[in-house]
CSV table of C-alpha atoms in Angstrom, one decimal:
chain,number,residue,atom,x,y,z
A,604,MET,CA,4.9,36.9,9.4
A,605,LYS,CA,7.0,34.9,11.8
A,606,THR,CA,3.8,33.2,12.8
A,607,ILE,CA,2.9,32.2,9.2
A,608,GLN,CA,6.5,30.9,8.8
A,609,LYS,CA,6.4,28.9,11.9
A,610,ILE,CA,3.0,27.3,10.7
A,611,ILE,CA,4.5,26.5,7.1
A,612,GLN,CA,7.4,24.7,8.6
A,613,HIS,CA,5.4,22.8,11.4
A,614,PRO,CA,6.5,19.0,10.9
A,615,THR,CA,3.0,18.1,11.0
A,616,LEU,CA,2.0,20.2,8.1
A,617,LEU,CA,5.2,19.2,6.1
A,618,VAL,CA,4.3,15.4,6.6
A,619,LEU,CA,0.7,16.0,5.3
A,620,VAL,CA,2.3,18.0,2.3
A,621,ASP,CA,4.7,15.1,1.7
A,622,GLN,CA,1.6,12.6,1.9
A,623,ALA,CA,-0.4,14.7,-0.6
A,624,ILE,CA,2.5,14.9,-2.9
A,625,SER,CA,3.3,11.2,-2.7
A,626,SER,CA,-0.3,10.1,-3.1
A,627,GLY,CA,-1.1,12.7,-5.9
A,628,SER,CA,1.9,11.7,-7.9
A,629,SER,CA,1.0,8.0,-7.8
A,630,PHE,CA,-2.5,9.0,-9.1
A,631,LEU,CA,-1.5,11.1,-11.7
A,632,ILE,CA,1.3,8.8,-13.0
A,633,THR,CA,-1.4,6.0,-13.2
A,634,LEU,CA,-3.9,8.0,-15.3
A,635,VAL,CA,-1.0,9.3,-17.6
A,636,LEU,CA,0.1,5.6,-18.2
A,637,ALA,CA,-3.5,4.4,-18.7
A,638,GLN,CA,-4.0,7.1,-21.4
A,639,LYS,CA,-0.6,6.7,-23.1
A,640,MET,CA,-0.1,3.0,-23.1
A,641,ASP,CA,-2.1,0.5,-24.9
A,642,LEU,CA,-4.3,-2.0,-22.9
A,643,THR,CA,-1.9,-4.9,-23.1
A,644,ASN,CA,1.3,-2.6,-21.8
A,645,PHE,CA,-0.9,-1.1,-19.2
A,646,GLY,CA,-1.9,-4.5,-18.0
A,647,LEU,CA,1.7,-5.8,-17.9
A,648,PHE,CA,2.7,-2.8,-16.0
A,649,SER,CA,0.1,-3.3,-13.5
A,650,SER,CA,1.0,-6.9,-12.8
A,651,LEU,CA,4.6,-5.9,-12.4
A,652,LEU,CA,3.6,-3.1,-10.1
A,653,LEU,CA,1.6,-5.7,-7.9
A,654,LEU,CA,4.8,-7.9,-7.6
A,655,THR,CA,6.8,-4.7,-6.6
A,656,PHE,CA,4.1,-4.0,-3.9
A,657,LEU,CA,4.8,-7.5,-2.7
A,658,ALA,CA,8.5,-6.9,-2.6
A,659,MET,CA,8.0,-3.7,-0.8
A,660,SER,CA,5.8,-5.4,1.8
A,661,ILE,CA,8.5,-7.8,2.3
A,662,SER,CA,11.1,-4.9,2.8
A,663,ASN,CA,9.0,-2.9,5.2
A,664,ALA,CA,8.3,-6.1,7.2
A,665,LEU,CA,11.9,-6.8,7.8
A,666,LEU,CA,13.3,-3.4,7.7
A,667,ILE,CA,11.0,-0.4,8.1
A,668,GLN,CA,8.5,-1.8,10.6
A,669,PRO,CA,11.0,-2.9,13.1
A,670,PHE,CA,13.1,0.3,12.5
A,671,GLN,CA,9.9,2.6,13.4
A,672,VAL,CA,9.6,1.0,16.9
A,673,THR,CA,13.4,0.6,17.5
A,674,VAL,CA,15.2,3.7,16.2
A,675,ALA,CA,14.2,5.7,19.6
A,676,LYS,CA,15.8,3.0,21.7
A,677,VAL,CA,19.0,2.8,19.7
A,678,ILE,CA,22.0,4.6,20.9
A,679,GLN,CA,24.4,4.0,17.9
A,680,LYS,CA,21.8,5.6,15.4
A,681,LYS,CA,24.3,6.2,12.7
A,682,GLU,CA,25.4,2.5,12.7
A,683,TYR,CA,21.8,1.5,12.6
A,684,GLN,CA,21.0,3.5,9.6
A,685,VAL,CA,24.0,2.2,7.7
A,686,SER,CA,23.1,-1.3,8.8
A,687,LEU,CA,19.6,-0.8,7.4
A,688,PHE,CA,20.7,0.3,4.1
A,689,LEU,CA,23.0,-2.8,3.9
A,690,GLY,CA,20.2,-4.9,4.7
A,691,LEU,CA,18.1,-3.3,1.9
A,692,MET,CA,21.1,-4.2,-0.3
A,693,VAL,CA,20.9,-7.8,0.5
A,694,LEU,CA,17.1,-7.9,-0.1
A,695,LEU,CA,17.6,-6.3,-3.4
A,696,LEU,CA,20.3,-8.8,-4.3
A,697,PHE,CA,17.8,-11.7,-3.2
A,698,PHE,CA,14.9,-10.2,-5.5
A,699,MET,CA,17.2,-10.0,-8.5
A,700,LEU,CA,18.3,-13.4,-8.1
A,701,SER,CA,14.8,-14.6,-7.8
A,702,ALA,CA,13.9,-12.8,-11.0
A,703,LYS,CA,17.0,-14.4,-12.7
A,704,LEU,CA,15.9,-17.9,-11.7
A,705,LEU,CA,12.3,-17.3,-12.8
A,706,VAL,CA,13.6,-16.4,-16.3
A,707,LEU,CA,15.4,-19.9,-16.2
A,708,PHE,CA,12.5,-21.8,-15.2
A,709,LEU,CA,9.3,-20.0,-16.4
A,710,PRO,CA,8.1,-20.5,-20.0
A,711,LYS,CA,9.8,-18.2,-22.5
A,712,SER,CA,6.5,-17.3,-24.0
A,713,LEU,CA,5.4,-15.9,-20.7
A,714,LEU,CA,8.5,-13.7,-20.2
A,715,ASP,CA,8.9,-12.4,-23.8
A,716,PRO,CA,6.7,-9.4,-23.3
A,717,ILE,CA,8.6,-8.3,-20.2
A,718,PRO,CA,11.8,-6.5,-20.3
A,719,ILE,CA,13.5,-8.1,-17.2
A,720,GLY,CA,16.5,-5.4,-16.9
A,721,ALA,CA,13.9,-2.7,-17.1
A,722,PHE,CA,11.7,-4.2,-14.4
A,723,LEU,CA,14.7,-4.7,-12.3
A,724,CYS,CA,15.5,-1.1,-12.5
A,725,PHE,CA,11.9,-0.2,-11.6
A,726,LEU,CA,11.9,-2.5,-8.6
A,727,CYS,CA,15.3,-1.4,-7.2
A,728,GLY,CA,14.3,2.3,-7.8
A,729,TYR,CA,11.0,1.8,-6.2
A,730,LEU,CA,12.4,0.0,-3.1
A,731,ILE,CA,15.4,2.3,-2.6
A,732,ASN,CA,13.2,5.5,-2.9
A,733,ASP,CA,10.6,3.8,-0.4
A,734,PHE,CA,13.3,3.0,2.1
A,735,PHE,CA,15.0,6.6,2.2
A,736,ARG,CA,11.3,8.2,2.4
A,737,LYS,CA,10.4,6.0,5.5
A,738,LEU,CA,13.8,6.3,7.0
A,739,PHE,CA,13.7,10.3,6.8
A,740,LEU,CA,10.1,10.3,8.2
A,741,GLY,CA,11.1,8.0,11.1
A,742,ILE,CA,14.2,10.3,12.1
A,743,ALA,CA,11.9,13.4,11.6
A,744,LYS,CA,14.0,14.7,8.7
A,745,ILE,CA,10.8,15.9,6.7
A,746,LYS,CA,12.7,18.7,4.6
A,747,TRP,CA,14.7,15.8,3.2
A,748,VAL,CA,11.7,13.7,2.2
A,749,LEU,CA,10.2,16.9,0.3
A,750,CYS,CA,13.4,17.3,-1.6
A,751,MET,CA,13.1,13.8,-2.8
A,752,ASP,CA,9.4,14.4,-3.6
A,753,PHE,CA,10.1,17.4,-5.7
A,754,LEU,CA,13.2,16.0,-7.5
A,755,TYR,CA,11.0,12.9,-8.1
A,756,LEU,CA,8.3,15.1,-9.8
A,757,LEU,CA,10.7,16.8,-11.9
A,758,LEU,CA,12.4,13.9,-13.3
A,759,LEU,CA,8.8,12.5,-13.9
A,760,SER,CA,8.1,15.1,-16.4
A,761,ALA,CA,9.4,12.9,-19.2
A,762,LEU,CA,6.3,10.8,-18.9
A,763,PHE,CA,4.0,13.8,-19.4
A,764,ILE,CA,5.9,15.1,-22.7
A,765,MET,CA,6.0,11.7,-24.3
A,766,PRO,CA,3.2,11.4,-26.9
A,767,GLN,CA,3.1,7.5,-26.3
A,768,LEU,CA,4.7,5.1,-23.8
A,769,ASN,CA,5.4,1.3,-24.0
A,770,LEU,CA,6.3,-1.1,-21.0
A,771,LEU,CA,10.1,-0.6,-21.5
A,772,SER,CA,10.2,3.2,-21.4
A,773,ALA,CA,7.7,3.5,-18.6
A,774,LEU,CA,9.7,1.1,-16.3
A,775,PHE,CA,12.9,2.8,-17.1
A,776,ILE,CA,11.7,6.4,-16.8
A,777,ILE,CA,10.0,5.6,-13.3
A,778,GLY,CA,12.8,3.6,-12.1
A,779,ILE,CA,15.5,6.0,-13.1
A,780,ALA,CA,13.3,8.9,-11.4
A,781,ASN,CA,13.1,6.8,-8.3
A,782,LEU,CA,17.0,6.1,-8.1
A,783,ALA,CA,17.8,9.7,-9.0
A,784,SER,CA,15.5,11.2,-6.2
A,785,SER,CA,17.0,8.8,-3.8
A,786,LEU,CA,20.5,10.6,-4.0
A,787,PRO,CA,19.7,12.8,-1.0
A,788,GLY,CA,19.3,9.6,1.0
A,789,VAL,CA,22.7,8.5,-0.2
A,790,LEU,CA,24.3,11.8,0.6
A,791,PHE,CA,22.7,11.6,4.0
A,792,LEU,CA,24.3,8.3,4.7
A,793,TYR,CA,27.6,9.4,3.4
A,794,GLN,CA,27.7,12.5,5.8
A,795,ASN,CA,26.6,10.3,8.6
A,796,TYR,CA,28.6,7.3,8.0
A,797,GLU,CA,29.8,5.0,11.0
A,798,LYS,CA,31.1,1.5,10.4
A,799,PRO,CA,28.2,-0.8,11.5
A,800,ALA,CA,30.1,-2.7,14.2
A,801,SER,CA,26.9,-3.6,16.0
A,802,TRP,CA,25.1,-5.0,12.9
A,803,ARG,CA,24.6,-8.4,14.5
A,804,ILE,CA,22.5,-7.0,17.4
A,805,PHE,CA,20.5,-5.0,14.9
A,806,LEU,CA,20.0,-8.1,12.7
A,807,SER,CA,18.8,-10.2,15.6
A,808,ASN,CA,16.3,-7.7,16.7
A,809,HIS,CA,14.8,-7.3,13.2
A,810,VAL,CA,14.6,-11.0,12.7
A,811,GLN,CA,13.0,-11.4,16.0
A,812,GLN,CA,10.2,-8.8,15.2
A,813,GLY,CA,10.2,-9.4,11.2
A,814,LYS,CA,9.4,-13.1,11.3
A,815,TRP,CA,6.0,-12.4,12.7
A,816,LEU,CA,5.3,-9.0,10.5
A,817,LEU,CA,6.7,-10.8,7.4
A,818,THR,CA,3.9,-13.4,7.6
A,819,VAL,CA,1.0,-10.9,8.3
A,820,ALA,CA,2.4,-8.5,5.4
A,821,VAL,CA,2.5,-11.3,2.9
A,822,LEU,CA,-1.1,-12.6,3.8
A,823,GLN,CA,-2.4,-9.0,3.6
A,824,TRP,CA,-0.8,-8.7,0.1
A,825,ALA,CA,-2.3,-12.0,-0.9
A,826,SER,CA,-5.8,-11.3,0.5
A,827,SER,CA,-5.9,-8.0,-1.4
A,828,ASN,CA,-4.2,-8.8,-4.5
A,829,PHE,CA,-4.3,-12.6,-5.2
A,830,PHE,CA,-7.8,-12.2,-7.3
A,831,ILE,CA,-6.2,-9.2,-9.2
A,832,LEU,CA,-3.1,-11.0,-10.3
A,833,VAL,CA,-4.7,-14.3,-11.1
A,834,SER,CA,-7.5,-12.3,-13.1
A,835,GLY,CA,-4.7,-11.5,-15.8
A,836,ILE,CA,-4.1,-15.3,-16.2
A,837,TYR,CA,-7.8,-16.3,-16.4
A,838,ILE,CA,-9.3,-13.3,-18.2
A,839,GLY,CA,-6.5,-11.6,-20.0
A,840,ILE,CA,-3.9,-8.9,-19.1
A,841,GLU,CA,-6.0,-6.1,-20.5
A,842,ALA,CA,-8.7,-6.8,-17.9
A,843,LEU,CA,-6.1,-6.7,-15.2
A,844,GLY,CA,-5.0,-3.1,-16.3
A,845,ALA,CA,-8.7,-2.0,-16.3
A,846,LEU,CA,-9.3,-3.2,-12.8
A,847,ARG,CA,-6.0,-1.6,-11.6
A,848,LEU,CA,-7.0,1.7,-13.2
A,849,VAL,CA,-10.5,1.6,-11.4
A,850,GLN,CA,-8.7,0.7,-8.2
A,851,THR,CA,-6.5,3.7,-8.7
A,852,LEU,CA,-9.5,6.0,-9.0
A,853,PHE,CA,-11.0,4.5,-5.8
A,854,GLY,CA,-7.5,5.0,-4.0
A,855,VAL,CA,-8.6,8.5,-3.1
A,856,ILE,CA,-11.3,7.1,-1.1
A,857,ASN,CA,-8.9,4.5,0.3
A,858,ILE,CA,-6.5,7.3,1.6
A,859,GLY,CA,-9.4,9.2,2.9
A,860,LEU,CA,-10.3,5.8,5.0
A,861,GLN,CA,-6.8,5.4,6.2
A,862,THR,CA,-6.5,9.1,7.2
A,863,ILE,CA,-9.8,8.7,9.2
A,864,GLU,CA,-8.4,5.6,10.9
A,865,ASN,CA,-5.0,7.2,11.7
A,866,TYR,CA,-6.8,10.4,13.1
A,867,PHE,CA,-9.6,8.8,15.0
A,868,LEU,CA,-8.0,5.6,16.4
A,869,PRO,CA,-5.9,7.4,19.0
A,870,LYS,CA,-9.0,9.7,20.2
A,871,ILE,CA,-11.2,6.7,20.4
A,872,SER,CA,-8.3,4.6,22.3
A,873,LYS,CA,-8.1,7.3,25.0
A,874,LEU,CA,-11.8,7.2,25.3
A,875,TYR,CA,-11.9,3.5,25.6
A,876,ASN,CA,-9.3,3.6,28.6
A,877,GLU,CA,-11.6,6.2,30.2
A,878,ASN,CA,-15.3,4.9,29.6
A,879,VAL,CA,-16.1,2.0,27.3
A,880,LYS,CA,-19.7,3.1,26.4
A,881,GLN,CA,-18.3,6.5,25.4
A,882,ALA,CA,-15.9,5.1,23.1
A,883,LYS,CA,-18.6,2.8,21.4
A,884,LYS,CA,-21.1,5.8,21.2
A,885,TYR,CA,-18.3,8.1,19.6
A,886,LEU,CA,-17.2,5.0,17.1
A,887,LEU,CA,-20.9,4.5,16.1
A,888,ASN,CA,-21.4,8.3,15.7
A,889,ILE,CA,-18.5,8.9,13.2
A,890,THR,CA,-19.4,5.8,11.3
A,891,LEU,CA,-23.1,6.9,10.7
A,892,LYS,CA,-21.6,10.4,9.5
A,893,GLY,CA,-19.1,8.7,7.4
A,894,ALA,CA,-21.9,6.3,5.7
A,895,ILE,CA,-23.6,9.3,4.6
A,896,LEU,CA,-20.7,11.0,2.8
A,897,PHE,CA,-19.6,7.7,1.5
A,898,GLY,CA,-22.9,6.7,0.3
A,899,VAL,CA,-23.3,9.9,-1.7
A,900,LEU,CA,-19.7,9.5,-3.2
A,901,LEU,CA,-20.2,6.0,-4.2
A,902,SER,CA,-23.7,6.6,-5.6
A,903,ILE,CA,-22.2,9.2,-8.0
A,904,LEU,CA,-19.4,6.9,-8.9
A,905,PHE,CA,-22.1,4.1,-9.6
A,906,VAL,CA,-24.3,6.2,-11.5
A,907,PHE,CA,-21.5,7.9,-13.8
A,908,ALA,CA,-19.3,4.9,-14.1
A,909,THR,CA,-18.6,4.8,-17.8
A,910,PRO,CA,-17.9,8.6,-18.1
A,911,ILE,CA,-15.6,8.5,-15.3
A,912,ILE,CA,-13.5,5.6,-16.4
A,913,VAL,CA,-13.3,7.1,-20.1
A,914,LEU,CA,-12.2,10.6,-18.6
A,915,ALA,CA,-9.5,8.5,-16.6
A,916,GLY,CA,-8.0,6.3,-19.3
A,917,GLY,CA,-9.6,7.3,-22.6
A,918,GLU,CA,-12.2,5.7,-25.0
A,919,LYS,CA,-10.5,2.3,-25.1
A,920,TYR,CA,-11.8,1.7,-21.4
A,921,GLN,CA,-15.4,2.4,-22.3
A,922,SER,CA,-16.6,-1.1,-22.2
A,923,TYR,CA,-15.2,-1.4,-18.5
A,924,GLY,CA,-17.6,1.0,-17.0
A,925,TYR,CA,-19.3,-2.0,-15.2
A,926,VAL,CA,-16.0,-2.4,-13.3
A,927,VAL,CA,-16.5,1.0,-11.7
A,928,LYS,CA,-20.0,0.0,-10.4
A,929,ILE,CA,-18.8,-3.3,-9.0
A,930,ILE,CA,-15.9,-1.8,-7.3
A,931,ALA,CA,-18.3,0.9,-5.7
A,932,VAL,CA,-20.1,-2.1,-4.3
A,933,LEU,CA,-16.9,-3.6,-3.0
A,934,TYR,CA,-16.0,-0.3,-1.1
A,935,PHE,CA,-19.4,-0.3,0.5
A,936,PHE,CA,-18.3,-3.5,2.3
A,937,ILE,CA,-14.7,-2.0,2.9
A,938,PHE,CA,-16.4,1.0,4.6
A,939,LEU,CA,-18.3,-1.5,6.9
A,940,SER,CA,-15.1,-3.1,7.9
A,941,TYR,CA,-13.5,0.2,9.1
A,942,PRO,CA,-15.3,0.5,12.4
A,943,ILE,CA,-14.6,-3.0,13.3
A,944,ARG,CA,-10.9,-2.8,12.4
A,945,ILE,CA,-10.6,0.3,14.8
A,946,ALA,CA,-12.2,-1.7,17.5
A,947,VAL,CA,-9.9,-4.6,17.0
A,948,ARG,CA,-6.9,-2.3,17.2
A,949,ILE,CA,-8.3,-0.5,20.4
A,950,LEU,CA,-8.3,-4.0,22.1
A,951,VAL,CA,-4.9,-4.7,20.7
A,952,LEU,CA,-6.0,-8.0,19.3
A,953,ASN,CA,-3.3,-8.5,16.8
A,954,LYS,CA,-3.5,-12.1,16.5
A,955,ILE,CA,-7.1,-12.0,15.1
A,956,PHE,CA,-5.9,-9.3,12.5
A,957,PHE,CA,-3.5,-12.2,11.3
A,958,LEU,CA,-6.2,-14.9,11.5
A,959,GLY,CA,-8.8,-12.8,9.7
A,960,TYR,CA,-6.3,-12.2,6.7
A,961,LEU,CA,-5.4,-15.9,6.8
A,962,LEU,CA,-9.1,-17.0,6.5
A,963,SER,CA,-9.7,-14.2,3.8
A,964,PHE,CA,-6.7,-15.6,1.6
A,965,ALA,CA,-7.8,-19.3,2.2
A,966,SER,CA,-11.2,-18.3,0.8
A,967,SER,CA,-9.5,-16.8,-2.3
A,968,LEU,CA,-7.5,-20.1,-3.0
A,969,LEU,CA,-10.6,-22.1,-2.7
A,970,THR,CA,-12.9,-19.9,-4.9
A,971,PHE,CA,-10.8,-18.2,-7.4
A,972,HIS,CA,-11.0,-20.6,-10.1
A,973,PHE,CA,-14.7,-21.0,-10.2
A,974,LEU,CA,-15.4,-17.3,-9.8
A,975,LEU,CA,-12.9,-16.1,-12.5
A,976,ASP,CA,-13.7,-19.3,-14.8
A,977,TYR,CA,-17.6,-18.6,-14.8
A,978,SER,CA,-17.9,-14.7,-13.9
A,979,GLY,CA,-14.7,-13.2,-15.2
A,980,LEU,CA,-13.9,-9.7,-14.0
A,981,THR,CA,-17.0,-9.6,-11.9
A,982,GLY,CA,-16.2,-12.9,-10.3
A,983,ALA,CA,-12.6,-11.3,-9.2
A,984,VAL,CA,-14.6,-8.5,-7.6
A,985,ILE,CA,-17.1,-10.8,-5.8
A,986,GLY,CA,-14.1,-12.8,-4.5
A,987,LEU,CA,-12.8,-9.5,-2.9
A,988,ILE,CA,-16.3,-8.7,-1.5
A,989,MET,CA,-16.5,-12.4,0.0
A,990,ASN,CA,-13.0,-11.7,1.6
A,991,GLN,CA,-14.2,-8.5,3.2
A,992,ILE,CA,-17.4,-10.3,4.6
A,993,ILE,CA,-15.4,-13.1,5.9
A,994,MET,CA,-13.0,-10.7,7.8
A,995,ILE,CA,-16.0,-8.7,9.1
A,996,LEU,CA,-17.9,-11.6,10.4
A,997,TYR,CA,-14.6,-13.2,12.1
A,998,TRP,CA,-13.6,-10.0,13.6
A,999,GLN,CA,-17.0,-9.2,14.9
A,1000,ASN,CA,-17.3,-12.5,16.5
A,1001,GLN,CA,-14.0,-12.1,18.2
A,1002,LEU,CA,-15.1,-8.5,19.5
A,1003,LYS,CA,-18.2,-10.1,20.8
A,1004,LYS,CA,-16.0,-12.9,22.7
A,1005,ASN,CA,-14.1,-9.9,24.1
A,1006,HIS,CA,-17.1,-8.1,25.4
A,1007,PHE,CA,-17.1,-5.3,22.7
A,1008,GLN,CA,-20.1,-5.2,20.6
A,1009,LEU,CA,-20.8,-2.3,18.2
A,1010,TRP,CA,-24.1,-3.3,17.3
A,1011,LYS,CA,-26.6,-5.1,19.5
């Protein structure tokens, strides 16, 4: 009995449980919103979510990522935690002022469908919740994270019981749920409060690390989401919602790919330090095995595309079955890039990561008008496939220059 209790309370297992709850709840929320909102409202929600992801990327680059490598070295940990939260408040103020400025300068017709107050509630709730989750994970307070997870799911039950949802109600419900489930984080800071006398030292460190991380984060977001966001302007907000729904369905595969990368990367890195040939052989072996699994899964999604999207979002998405098919093709190229990504990380070639995303984003800027104007939603996915191919070719070329060739 004690052994079982020890296994259940093991930090690694608790982290995996947290990841499963977090990813699973995001997946279910997207499906519920797609079914209960009309195409226009869901498309608008998807576009606002993409902007929220950009704000989160900025927050992570300036606060969370430097924190993750600095927290172990800091002696004044309580001061540091309070300083981080104050930094988040400054960022939120910046985002809110930016939103207010956009209201003044953007055309009224463009902003009329968007409830700005509800969006700011959603944005603040999303970023505060994400901050405390990653803070607790960074200082190994896993049970606090689980407490936040369960509180969030409990509050989100309002989404499931409402027969229909519009953009205003969805933003407020999710925003308030995120804010309320962040209360354990506020309580933790209150219990461990120390006046942040050393905040200037912390700020200097974060600026030094964050200026490079911020550039990479914004480029990664732009490379992944530029085509999707612009497609809403060129093709219509409904098409953007359909694309976002399909991306959510494939998000399960994405989580699997990230988990594989995080699990195998340390093992291959260790092998590389001991024997380069063995590291290459091991990486090729798991790539071939993964290709069989992903090939079967993507084939099923391709063949049963229309029933799958109807099951996920309802009959109103029946005409978007082809989007599932073209996204399946995109994920074939995403899978091809993963062994190359792992190889780049093993060799610690961080600069070429940045340059790969820079080339990808430059390609998006050069081709988006032609692809979206002439091929619509298919053109958006073709653009994403082109981005993957550009990064694969560039990274593979750089690996060759560093004498690490996966395929000869």
